[in-house]
XYZ file of C-alpha atoms in Angstrom:
181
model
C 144.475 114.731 189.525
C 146.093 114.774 193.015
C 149.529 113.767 193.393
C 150.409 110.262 193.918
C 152.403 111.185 197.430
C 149.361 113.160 198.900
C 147.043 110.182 198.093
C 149.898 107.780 199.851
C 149.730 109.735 202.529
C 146.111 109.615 202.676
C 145.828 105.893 201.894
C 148.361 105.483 204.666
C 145.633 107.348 207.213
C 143.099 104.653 206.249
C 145.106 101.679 206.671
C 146.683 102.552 209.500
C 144.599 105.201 211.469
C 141.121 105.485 210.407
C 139.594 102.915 207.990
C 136.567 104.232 208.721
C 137.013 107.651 207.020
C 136.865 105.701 203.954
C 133.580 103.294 204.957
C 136.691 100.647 205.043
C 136.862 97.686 206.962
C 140.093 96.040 207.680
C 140.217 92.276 209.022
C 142.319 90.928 211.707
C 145.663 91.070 209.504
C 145.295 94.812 208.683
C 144.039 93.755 204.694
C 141.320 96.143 202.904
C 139.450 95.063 200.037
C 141.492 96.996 197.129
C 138.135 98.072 195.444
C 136.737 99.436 198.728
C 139.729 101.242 199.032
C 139.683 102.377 195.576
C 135.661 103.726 195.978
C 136.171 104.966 199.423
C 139.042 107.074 198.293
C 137.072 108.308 195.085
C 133.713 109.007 197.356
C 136.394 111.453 199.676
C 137.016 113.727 196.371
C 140.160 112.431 195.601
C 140.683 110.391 192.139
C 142.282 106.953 192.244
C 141.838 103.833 190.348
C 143.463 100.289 190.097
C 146.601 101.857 188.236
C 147.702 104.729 190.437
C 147.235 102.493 193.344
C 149.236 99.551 192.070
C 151.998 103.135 191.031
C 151.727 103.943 194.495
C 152.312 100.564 196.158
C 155.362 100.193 193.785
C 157.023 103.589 193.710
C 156.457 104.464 197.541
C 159.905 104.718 198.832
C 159.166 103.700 202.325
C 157.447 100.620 201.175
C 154.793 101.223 203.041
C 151.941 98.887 201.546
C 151.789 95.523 200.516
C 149.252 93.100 197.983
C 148.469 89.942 198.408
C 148.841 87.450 195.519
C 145.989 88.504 193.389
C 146.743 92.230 194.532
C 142.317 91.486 195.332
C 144.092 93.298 199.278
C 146.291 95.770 200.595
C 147.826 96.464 203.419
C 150.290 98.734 205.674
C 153.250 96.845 206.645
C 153.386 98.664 210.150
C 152.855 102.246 211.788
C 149.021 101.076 212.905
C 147.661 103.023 215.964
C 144.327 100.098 215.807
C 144.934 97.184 216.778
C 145.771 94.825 214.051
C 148.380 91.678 213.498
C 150.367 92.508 210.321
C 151.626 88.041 211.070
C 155.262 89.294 211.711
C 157.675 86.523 213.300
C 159.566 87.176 215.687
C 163.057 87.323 214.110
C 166.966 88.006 215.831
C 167.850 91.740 215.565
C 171.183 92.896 215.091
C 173.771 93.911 217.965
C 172.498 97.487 217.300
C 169.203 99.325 215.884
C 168.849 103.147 216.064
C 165.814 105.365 216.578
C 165.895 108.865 215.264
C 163.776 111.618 217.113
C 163.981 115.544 218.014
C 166.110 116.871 220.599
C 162.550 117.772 222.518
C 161.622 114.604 223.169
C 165.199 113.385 224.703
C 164.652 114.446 228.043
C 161.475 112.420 228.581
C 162.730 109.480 226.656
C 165.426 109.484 228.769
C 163.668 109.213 231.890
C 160.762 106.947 230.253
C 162.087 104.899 227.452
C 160.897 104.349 224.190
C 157.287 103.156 223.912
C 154.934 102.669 221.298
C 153.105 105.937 221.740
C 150.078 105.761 219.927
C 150.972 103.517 217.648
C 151.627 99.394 218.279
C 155.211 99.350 218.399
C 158.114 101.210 218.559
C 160.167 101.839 214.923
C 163.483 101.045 214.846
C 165.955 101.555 211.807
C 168.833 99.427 210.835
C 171.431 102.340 210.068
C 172.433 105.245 211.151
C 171.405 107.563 208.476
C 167.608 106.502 208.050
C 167.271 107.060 212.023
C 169.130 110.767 211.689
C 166.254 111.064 208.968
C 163.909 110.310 210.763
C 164.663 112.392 213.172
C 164.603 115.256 210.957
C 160.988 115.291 210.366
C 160.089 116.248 213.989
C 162.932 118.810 214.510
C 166.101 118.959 215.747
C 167.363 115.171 214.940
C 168.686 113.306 218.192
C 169.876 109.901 217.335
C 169.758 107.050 220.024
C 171.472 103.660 219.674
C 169.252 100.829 220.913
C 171.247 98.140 222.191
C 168.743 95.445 220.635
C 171.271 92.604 221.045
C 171.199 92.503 224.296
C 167.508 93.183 224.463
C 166.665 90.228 222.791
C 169.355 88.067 224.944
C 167.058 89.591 227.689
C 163.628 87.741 226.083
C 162.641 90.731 224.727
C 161.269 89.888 221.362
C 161.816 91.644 217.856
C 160.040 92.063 214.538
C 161.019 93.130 211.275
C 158.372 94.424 209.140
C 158.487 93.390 204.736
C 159.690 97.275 204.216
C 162.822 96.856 206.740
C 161.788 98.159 209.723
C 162.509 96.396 213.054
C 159.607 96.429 215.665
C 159.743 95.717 219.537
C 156.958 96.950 222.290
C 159.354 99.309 224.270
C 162.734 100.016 225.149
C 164.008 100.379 228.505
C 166.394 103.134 229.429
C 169.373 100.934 229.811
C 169.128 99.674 226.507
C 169.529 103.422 225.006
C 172.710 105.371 224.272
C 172.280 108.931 222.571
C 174.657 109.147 219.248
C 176.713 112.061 218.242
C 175.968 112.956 215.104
């Protein structure tokens, strides 16, 4: 039996990357059909069923999926690279959102901004210590301050996904302080 993290992080490819791999077919809103998921993961070799799923969902500690009522659909709640609405409202930020990355990107980010990349939107965490973690897994952590606040005085409008991250198309330069840390 595979490990419940390795299929998350494989479940996570399909509903955010690559349905396809799976013969899945997500809707408008990003929702799968749980037992197309569930087949589509079994026909790639790995071993799932309606109980390590629903384990999965539960226990992941990013909170990265979601059910609807009947738990009959699943989704991510953000990180998608196709082009899906997840139905997030636009909501106030805080004065202050962080993004954590590695030193090697700084420069360009610097000169550029933030931008999606190639996924929708650009993740932004609400403390300090989830950005610095963050910014861990691609190296040497650089934490930037986002002055988010301000941006959305500006127009510029903000997300917050159901697992608690906030969500905006880009961040211009101005916006950006690097932390010590």
């Amino acid at each position: 039996m595979e490990k419940p993290d390795k299929l998350s992080v494989y479940i996570s490819l399909l509903l955010r990357h690559k349905p396809e791999a799976a013969g899945l077919t997500l809707d408008e809103h990003g929702w799968a059909d749980v037992e197309d998921l569930i087949v589509g993961v079994n026909h790639s070799g790995r071993k799932i069923n309606r109980e390590i799923l629903e384990e999965i969902v539960r226990t992941d500690n990013k909170q990265r999926y979601s059910f609807n009522e009947n738990k009959t659909l699943i989704r991510a709640n953000q990180g998608h690279s196709i082009p899906v609405d997840v139905e997030l409202e636009e909501q106030e930020p805080p004065a202050f959102l962080y993004h954590g990355t590695a030193d090697r990107f700084l420069k360009s980010i610097m000169v550029e901004g933030l931008k999606p990349m190639s996924r929708l939107y650009v993740h932004l965490s609400k403390d300090l210590e989830t950005a610095k973690t963050v910014g861990r897994r691609h190296g040497a952590p650089v934490v930037l301050k986002v002055r988010s606040g301000r941006m959305s005085q500006d127009g510029i409008p903000f997300f917050l996904s159901e697992n608690g991250v906030w969500l905006t198309k880009k961040v211009d330069v101005g916006y950006l302080e690097r932390m010590d840390i």
